Coordinates of C-alpha atoms in Angstrom, one line a residue:
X1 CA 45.2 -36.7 63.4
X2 CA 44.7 -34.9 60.3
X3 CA 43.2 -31.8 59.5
X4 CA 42.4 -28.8 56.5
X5 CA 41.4 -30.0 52.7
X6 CA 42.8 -32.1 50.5
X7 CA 44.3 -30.4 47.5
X8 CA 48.1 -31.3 45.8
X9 CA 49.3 -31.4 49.4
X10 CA 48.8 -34.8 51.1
X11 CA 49.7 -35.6 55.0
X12 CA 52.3 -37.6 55.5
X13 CA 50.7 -40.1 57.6
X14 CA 48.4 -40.9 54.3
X15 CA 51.0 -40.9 52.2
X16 CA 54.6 -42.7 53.8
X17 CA 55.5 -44.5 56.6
X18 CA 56.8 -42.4 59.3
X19 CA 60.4 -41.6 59.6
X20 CA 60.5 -40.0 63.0
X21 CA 58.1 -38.7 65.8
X22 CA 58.2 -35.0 64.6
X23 CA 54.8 -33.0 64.8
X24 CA 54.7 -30.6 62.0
X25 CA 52.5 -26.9 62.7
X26 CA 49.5 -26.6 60.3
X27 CA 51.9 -24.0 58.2
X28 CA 54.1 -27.0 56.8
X29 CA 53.0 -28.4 53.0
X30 CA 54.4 -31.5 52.3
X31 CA 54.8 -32.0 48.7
X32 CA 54.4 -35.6 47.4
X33 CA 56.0 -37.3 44.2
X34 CA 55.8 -40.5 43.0
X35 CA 58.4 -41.9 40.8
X36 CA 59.7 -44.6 38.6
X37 CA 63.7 -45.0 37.6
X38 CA 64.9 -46.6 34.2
X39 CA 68.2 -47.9 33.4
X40 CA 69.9 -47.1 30.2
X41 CA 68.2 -50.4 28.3
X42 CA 64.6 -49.2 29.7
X43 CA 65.0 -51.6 33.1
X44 CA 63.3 -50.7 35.8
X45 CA 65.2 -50.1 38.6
X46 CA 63.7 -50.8 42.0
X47 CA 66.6 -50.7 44.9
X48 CA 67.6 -47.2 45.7
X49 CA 67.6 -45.7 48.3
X50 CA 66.8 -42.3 49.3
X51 CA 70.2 -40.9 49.0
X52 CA 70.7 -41.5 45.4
X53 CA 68.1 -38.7 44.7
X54 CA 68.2 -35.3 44.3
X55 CA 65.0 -32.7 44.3
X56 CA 64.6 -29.2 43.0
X57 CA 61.8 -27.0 43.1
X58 CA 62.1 -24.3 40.8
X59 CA 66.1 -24.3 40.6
X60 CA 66.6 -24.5 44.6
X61 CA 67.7 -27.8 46.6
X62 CA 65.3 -29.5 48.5
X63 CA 65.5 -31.7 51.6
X64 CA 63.6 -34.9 50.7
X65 CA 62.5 -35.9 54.4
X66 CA 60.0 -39.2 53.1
X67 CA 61.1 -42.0 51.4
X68 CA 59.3 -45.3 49.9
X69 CA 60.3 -47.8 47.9
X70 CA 57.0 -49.9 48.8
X71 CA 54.0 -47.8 48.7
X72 CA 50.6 -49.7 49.9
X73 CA 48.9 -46.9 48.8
X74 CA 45.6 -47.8 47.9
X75 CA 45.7 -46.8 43.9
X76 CA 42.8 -44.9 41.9
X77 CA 42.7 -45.6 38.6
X78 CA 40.8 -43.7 35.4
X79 CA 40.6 -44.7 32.0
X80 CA 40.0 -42.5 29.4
X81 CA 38.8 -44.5 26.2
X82 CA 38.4 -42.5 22.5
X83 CA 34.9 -44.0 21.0
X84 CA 35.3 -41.1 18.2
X85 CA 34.9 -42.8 14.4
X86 CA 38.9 -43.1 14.2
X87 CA 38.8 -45.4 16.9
X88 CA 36.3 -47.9 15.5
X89 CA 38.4 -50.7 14.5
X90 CA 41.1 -50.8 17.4
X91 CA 38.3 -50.2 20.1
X92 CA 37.4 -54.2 20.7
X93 CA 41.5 -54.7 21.2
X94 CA 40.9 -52.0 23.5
X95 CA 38.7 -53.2 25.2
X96 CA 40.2 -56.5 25.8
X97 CA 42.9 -55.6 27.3
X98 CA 41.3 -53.2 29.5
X99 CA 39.4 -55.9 30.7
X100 CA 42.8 -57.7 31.5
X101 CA 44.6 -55.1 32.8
X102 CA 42.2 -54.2 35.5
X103 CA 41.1 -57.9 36.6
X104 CA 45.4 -58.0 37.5
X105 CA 45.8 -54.6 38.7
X106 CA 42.8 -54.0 40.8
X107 CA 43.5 -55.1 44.5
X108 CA 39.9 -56.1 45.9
X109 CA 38.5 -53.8 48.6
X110 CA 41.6 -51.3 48.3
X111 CA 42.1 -49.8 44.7
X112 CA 38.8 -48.2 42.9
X113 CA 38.7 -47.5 38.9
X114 CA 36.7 -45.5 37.2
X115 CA 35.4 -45.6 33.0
X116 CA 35.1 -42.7 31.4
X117 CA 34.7 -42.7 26.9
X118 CA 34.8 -39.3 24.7
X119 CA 33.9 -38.3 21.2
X120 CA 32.2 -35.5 20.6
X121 CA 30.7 -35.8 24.0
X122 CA 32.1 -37.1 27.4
X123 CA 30.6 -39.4 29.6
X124 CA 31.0 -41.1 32.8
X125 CA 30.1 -44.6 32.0
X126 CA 31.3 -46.2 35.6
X127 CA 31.9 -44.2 38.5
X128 CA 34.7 -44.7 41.5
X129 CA 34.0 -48.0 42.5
X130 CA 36.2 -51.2 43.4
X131 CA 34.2 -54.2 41.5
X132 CA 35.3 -55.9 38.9
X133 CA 32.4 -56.5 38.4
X134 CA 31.0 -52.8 37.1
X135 CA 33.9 -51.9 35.5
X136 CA 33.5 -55.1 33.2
X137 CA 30.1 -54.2 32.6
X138 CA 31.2 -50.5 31.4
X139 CA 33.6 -51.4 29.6
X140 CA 31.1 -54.3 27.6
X141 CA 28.9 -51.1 27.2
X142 CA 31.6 -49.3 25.0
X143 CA 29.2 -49.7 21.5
X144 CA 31.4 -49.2 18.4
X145 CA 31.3 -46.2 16.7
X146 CA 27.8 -46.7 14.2
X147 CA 27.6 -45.1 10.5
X148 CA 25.2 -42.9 10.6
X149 CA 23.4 -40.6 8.0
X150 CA 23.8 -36.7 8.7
X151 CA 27.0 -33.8 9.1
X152 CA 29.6 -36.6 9.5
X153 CA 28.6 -38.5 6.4
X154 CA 27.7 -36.1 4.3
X155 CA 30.9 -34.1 4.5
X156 CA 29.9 -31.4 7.2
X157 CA 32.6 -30.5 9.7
X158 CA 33.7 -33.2 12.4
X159 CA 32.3 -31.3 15.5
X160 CA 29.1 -32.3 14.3
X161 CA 27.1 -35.7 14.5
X162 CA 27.1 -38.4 17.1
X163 CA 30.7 -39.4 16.6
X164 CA 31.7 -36.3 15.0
X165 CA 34.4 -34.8 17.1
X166 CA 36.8 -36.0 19.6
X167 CA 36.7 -33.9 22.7
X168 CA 39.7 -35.5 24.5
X169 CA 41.2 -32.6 26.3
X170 CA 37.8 -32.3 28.2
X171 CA 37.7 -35.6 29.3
X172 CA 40.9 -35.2 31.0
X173 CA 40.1 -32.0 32.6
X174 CA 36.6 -34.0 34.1
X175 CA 38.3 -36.9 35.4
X176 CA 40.9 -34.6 37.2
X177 CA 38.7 -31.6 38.3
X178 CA 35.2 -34.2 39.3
X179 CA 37.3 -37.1 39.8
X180 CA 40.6 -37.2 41.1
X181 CA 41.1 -34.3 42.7
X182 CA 39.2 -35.2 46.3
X183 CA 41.1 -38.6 46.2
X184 CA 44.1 -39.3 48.2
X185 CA 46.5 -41.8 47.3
X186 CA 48.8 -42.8 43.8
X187 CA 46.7 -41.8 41.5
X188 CA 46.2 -42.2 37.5
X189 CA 44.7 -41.7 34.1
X190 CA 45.1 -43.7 31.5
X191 CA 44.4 -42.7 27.7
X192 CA 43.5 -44.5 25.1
X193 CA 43.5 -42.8 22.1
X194 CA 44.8 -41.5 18.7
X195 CA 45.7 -38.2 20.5
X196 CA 43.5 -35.9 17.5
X197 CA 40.7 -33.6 19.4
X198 CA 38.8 -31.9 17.3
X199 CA 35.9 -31.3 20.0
X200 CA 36.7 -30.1 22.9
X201 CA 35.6 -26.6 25.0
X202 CA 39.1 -26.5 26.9
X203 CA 42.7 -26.5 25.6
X204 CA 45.4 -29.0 26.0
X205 CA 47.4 -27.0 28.9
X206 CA 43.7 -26.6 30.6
X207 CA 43.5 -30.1 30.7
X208 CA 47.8 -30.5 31.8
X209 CA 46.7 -27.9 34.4
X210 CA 43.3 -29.6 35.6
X211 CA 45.9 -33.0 36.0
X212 CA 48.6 -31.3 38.0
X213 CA 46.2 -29.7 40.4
X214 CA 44.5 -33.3 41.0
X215 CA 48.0 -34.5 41.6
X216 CA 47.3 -37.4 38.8
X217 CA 49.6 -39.4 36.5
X218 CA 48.4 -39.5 33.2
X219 CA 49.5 -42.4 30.8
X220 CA 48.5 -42.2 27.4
X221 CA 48.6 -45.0 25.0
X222 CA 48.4 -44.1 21.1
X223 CA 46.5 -46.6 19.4
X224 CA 45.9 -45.6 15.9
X225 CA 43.7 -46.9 12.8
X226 CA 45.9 -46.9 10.1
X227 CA 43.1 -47.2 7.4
X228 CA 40.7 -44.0 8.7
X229 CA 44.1 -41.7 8.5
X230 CA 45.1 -42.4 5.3
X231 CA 44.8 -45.3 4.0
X232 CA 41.7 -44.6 2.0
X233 CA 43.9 -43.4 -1.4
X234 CA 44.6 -40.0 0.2
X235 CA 40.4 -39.6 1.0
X236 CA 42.4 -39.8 5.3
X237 CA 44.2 -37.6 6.9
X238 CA 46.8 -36.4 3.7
X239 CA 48.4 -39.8 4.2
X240 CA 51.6 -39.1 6.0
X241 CA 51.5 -42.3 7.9
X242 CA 49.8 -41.0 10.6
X243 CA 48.4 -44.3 11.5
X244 CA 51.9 -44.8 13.3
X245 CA 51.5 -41.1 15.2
X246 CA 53.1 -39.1 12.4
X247 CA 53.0 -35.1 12.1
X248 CA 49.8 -32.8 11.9
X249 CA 48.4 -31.6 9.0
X250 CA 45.4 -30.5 7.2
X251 CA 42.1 -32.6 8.0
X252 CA 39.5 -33.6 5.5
X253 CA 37.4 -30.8 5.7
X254 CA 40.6 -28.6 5.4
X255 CA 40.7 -27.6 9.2
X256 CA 44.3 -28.3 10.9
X257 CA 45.0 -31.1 12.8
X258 CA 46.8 -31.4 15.5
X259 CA 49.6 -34.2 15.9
X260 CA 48.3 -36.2 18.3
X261 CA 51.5 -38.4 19.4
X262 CA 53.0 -34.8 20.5
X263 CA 49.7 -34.1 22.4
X264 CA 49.9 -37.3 23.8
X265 CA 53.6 -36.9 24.6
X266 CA 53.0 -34.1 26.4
X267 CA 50.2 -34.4 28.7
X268 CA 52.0 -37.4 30.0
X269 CA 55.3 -36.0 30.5
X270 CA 54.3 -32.6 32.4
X271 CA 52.1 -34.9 34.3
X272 CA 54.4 -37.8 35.2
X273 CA 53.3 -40.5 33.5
X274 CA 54.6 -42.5 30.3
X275 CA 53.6 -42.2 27.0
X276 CA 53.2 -45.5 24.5
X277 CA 52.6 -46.0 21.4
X278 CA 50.9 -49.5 20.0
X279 CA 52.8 -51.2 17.2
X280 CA 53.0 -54.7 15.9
X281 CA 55.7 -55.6 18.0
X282 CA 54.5 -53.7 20.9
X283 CA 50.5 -54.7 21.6
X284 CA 48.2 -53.0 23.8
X285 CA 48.3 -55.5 26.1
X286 CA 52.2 -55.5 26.4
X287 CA 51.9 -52.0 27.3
X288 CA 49.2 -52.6 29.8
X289 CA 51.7 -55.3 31.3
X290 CA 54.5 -52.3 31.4
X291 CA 52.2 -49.4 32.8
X292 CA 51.2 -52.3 35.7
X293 CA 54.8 -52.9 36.3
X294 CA 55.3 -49.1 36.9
X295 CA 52.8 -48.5 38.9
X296 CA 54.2 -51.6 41.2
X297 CA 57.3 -50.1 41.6
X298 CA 57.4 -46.5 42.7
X299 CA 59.2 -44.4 44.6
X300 CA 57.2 -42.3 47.5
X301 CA 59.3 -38.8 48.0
X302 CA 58.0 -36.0 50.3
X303 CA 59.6 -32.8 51.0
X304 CA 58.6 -29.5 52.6
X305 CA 59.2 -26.4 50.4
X306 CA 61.8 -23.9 51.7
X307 CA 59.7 -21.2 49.6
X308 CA 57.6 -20.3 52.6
X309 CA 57.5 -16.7 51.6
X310 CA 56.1 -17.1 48.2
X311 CA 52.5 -17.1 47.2
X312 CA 49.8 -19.6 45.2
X313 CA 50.9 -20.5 42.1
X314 CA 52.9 -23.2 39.9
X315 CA 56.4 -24.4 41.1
X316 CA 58.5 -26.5 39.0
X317 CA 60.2 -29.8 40.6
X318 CA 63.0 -31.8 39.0
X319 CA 63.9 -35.3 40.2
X320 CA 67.3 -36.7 39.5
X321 CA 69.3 -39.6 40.3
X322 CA 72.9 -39.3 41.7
X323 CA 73.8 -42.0 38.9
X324 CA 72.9 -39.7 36.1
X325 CA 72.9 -43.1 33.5
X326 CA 69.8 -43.6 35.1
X327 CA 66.5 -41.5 34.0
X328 CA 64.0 -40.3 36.6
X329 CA 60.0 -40.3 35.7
X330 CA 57.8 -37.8 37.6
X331 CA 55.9 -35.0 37.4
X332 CA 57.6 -31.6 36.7
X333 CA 55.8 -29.3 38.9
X334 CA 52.9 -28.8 41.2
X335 CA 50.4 -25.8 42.2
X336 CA 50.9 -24.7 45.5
X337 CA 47.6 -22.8 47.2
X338 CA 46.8 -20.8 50.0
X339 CA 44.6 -23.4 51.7
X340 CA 45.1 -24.6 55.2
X341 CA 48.1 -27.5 55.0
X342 CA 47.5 -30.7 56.2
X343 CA 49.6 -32.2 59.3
X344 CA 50.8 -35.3 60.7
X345 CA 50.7 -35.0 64.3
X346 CA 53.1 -37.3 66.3
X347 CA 51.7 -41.0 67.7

C-alpha cells in the first residue's frame, strides 16, 4: 500500500524487490540512486554486490538497505533534439539513429518516450506515450532548419528569427518540471546538441536543479557542425575548432558564447548521466548503442537518510566502490522536501 506524492522520494515497493518484511512509518524517505560502474578501460561492470558499495550524503555514512543489480523498472525516456541553424546538417544523422535507438530500447507496453526539439522556441512534438509508432512519426516531423529572410540573415542578433536562438536550458527544465517529475521509475533525458544556448529564459543550474528534483538522468550527446562554427574563413564562431566542442568565445554578433561541451559536461554529471561527444570514430549511433547498454545495467540503491532532524533543501550523495580502480556513475545529490514520505507497508 502506498501513500503521500510522488516527488525525489520513491516507495520501495515501486522501486526494488523487497529485502525483508519491515513496515516503514510514513516519516521514513527512502532515497533512490541508480548507477552504472566502469572498469579502468571504460568496461562495464555488472556483478557486484551490495557490499562493494559505499554511500554518503553530505559527508556522513549511509546504510544502503536496497539493492538491485536487475531493475525491471519500467523506463521513461525524453529526448531533447537541437533544431537551431547549427544543427542543420547533423540533424538527419540525428534523426536516424534516434529512430534506431528507440525501436531497440523501447520495451512494448512498459517503457514510454517522449520528443521534445528547441531553438529559439521549445516544443513538445510527442507526448508520454509507448508506440513506436508516434515517436517515429515525431521524430519524421523534425523539419530542417529553413533559410529564411529577416534578423537571422540579415545580421540581427541570434535570439531573433525562427531559428534564431537556441533555448536549450529551457527545454531541460520542461521535460523535468511538466514531464518527469510525476513519473516513477528509471528515468532519463537525452540531449542532442551542440551544447551553445543563446535563447533561453532560465539558467543552466535552473535547468541542473529542475533535473535533480524530477529525479532524471540526463545524457547529453555533443554533435557538432564543424562548418557553421568556423569553417566559413573565420565568418563561424572565431574558428577555434569548436566543431569538436572546443572553448567559448565571442559569437558573430560579438555577444559571448558559452562552451557548450562544459555545459554539456555538466548538466550530465550533477545529474547522473554520461556525457558523449560524436566524432569520426565514435558515431551517433555507437553512442546510442553505449547509453542503451547503461541503461541495461544499473544498479538500484536505496537508503534512508540518518539526517532526520534537518530541513528541505539539497543534500549531496557520493557513491563509491570498495575497489576504488573502479569509477561509480550517479547523481551527486538530491532535494529533500517537507512532503508527506511514501511507505512500503509489509505483505
Amino acid at each position: 500500500m502506498v501513500s503521500g506524492r510522488a516527488c525525489l522520494f520513491v516507495a520501495v515497493s515501486l522501486l526494488l524487490p523487497a529485502q525483508d518484511n519491515a513496515t516503514f512509518s510514513s516519516d521514513v524517505r527512502v532515497v533512490n540512486v541508480f548507477a552504472t560502474v566502469r572498469d579502468h578501460k571504460g568496461k562495464i561492470v555488472p556483478d557486484l554486490n551490495k557490499d562493494d558499495f559505499a554511500l554518503a550524503e553530505d559527508g556522513r555514512p549511509q546504510t544502503i538497505r536496497y539493492f538491485s543489480r536487475e531493475s525491471n523498472l519500467p523506463l521513461t525516456l525524453g529526448l531533447l533534439v537541437d533544431t537551431s541553424m547549427s544543427q542543420r546538417h547533423v540533424l538527419p544523422q540525428e534523426k536516424a539513429a534516434s529512430r534506431t535507438f528507440l525501436q531497440d530500447m523501447l520495451r512494448q507496453d512498459k517503457d514510454r518516450a517522449f520528443l521534445i526539439h528547441f531553438d529559439r522556441e521549445v516544443e513538445l512534438l510527442q507526448d508520454l506515450t509507448s508506440s513506436r509508432e508516434k515517436l517515429e512519426a515525431a521524430l519524421r516531423s523534425l523539419d530542417e532548419p529553413e533559410q529564411k529572410e529577416g534578423p537571422w540573415l540579415a545580421g540581427g542578433s541570434p535570439r531573433h528569427g525562427r531559428y534564431g536562438g537556441t533555448a536549450l536550458y529551457d527545454s531541460v527544465l520542461l521535460a523535468s518540471d511538466e514531464l518527469m517529475r510525476n513519473v516513477k521509475g528509471r528515468k532519463a533525458l537525452i540531449i542532442l546538441s551542440d551544447g551553445v544556448d543563446n535563447g533561453s529564459k532560465m539558467t543552466m543550474d535552473d535547468a541542473i536543479r529542475s533535473a535533480q528534483r524530477a529525479d532524471t538522468l540526463v545524457y547529453s550527446i555533443l554533435f557538432s557542425d564543424r562548418d557553421f562554427y568556423g569553417g566559413r574563413g573565420g565568418r563561424g564562431y572565431g574558428g577555434h575548432g569548436y566543431g569538436h566542442g572546443g572553448g567559448g568565445g565571442r559569437g558573430r554578433w560579438g555577444e559571448s558564447r558559452p562552451d557548450g561541451k562544459e555545459v554539456l559536461e555538466r548538466i550530465s554529471r550533477q545529474t547522473g548521466g554520461g556525457f558523449f561527444e560524436v566524432t569520426n570514430k565514435q558515431p551517433v549511433e555507437k553512442i546510442y548503442a553505449q547509453i542503451a547498454e547503461e541503461l541495461r545495467n544499473q544498479y538500484s540503491l536505496g537508503y534512508v537518510s540518518d539526517q532526520t532532524t534537518v530541513g528541505p533543501g539539497y543534500r549531496t550523495i557520493r557513491l563509491t566502490t570498495r575497489d576504488t580502480k573502479l569509477a561509480v556513475q550517479a547523481r551527486e545529490g538530491y532535494y529533500a522536501t517537507s512532503e508527506p514520505a511514501l511507505t512500503r507497508q509489509a505483505q
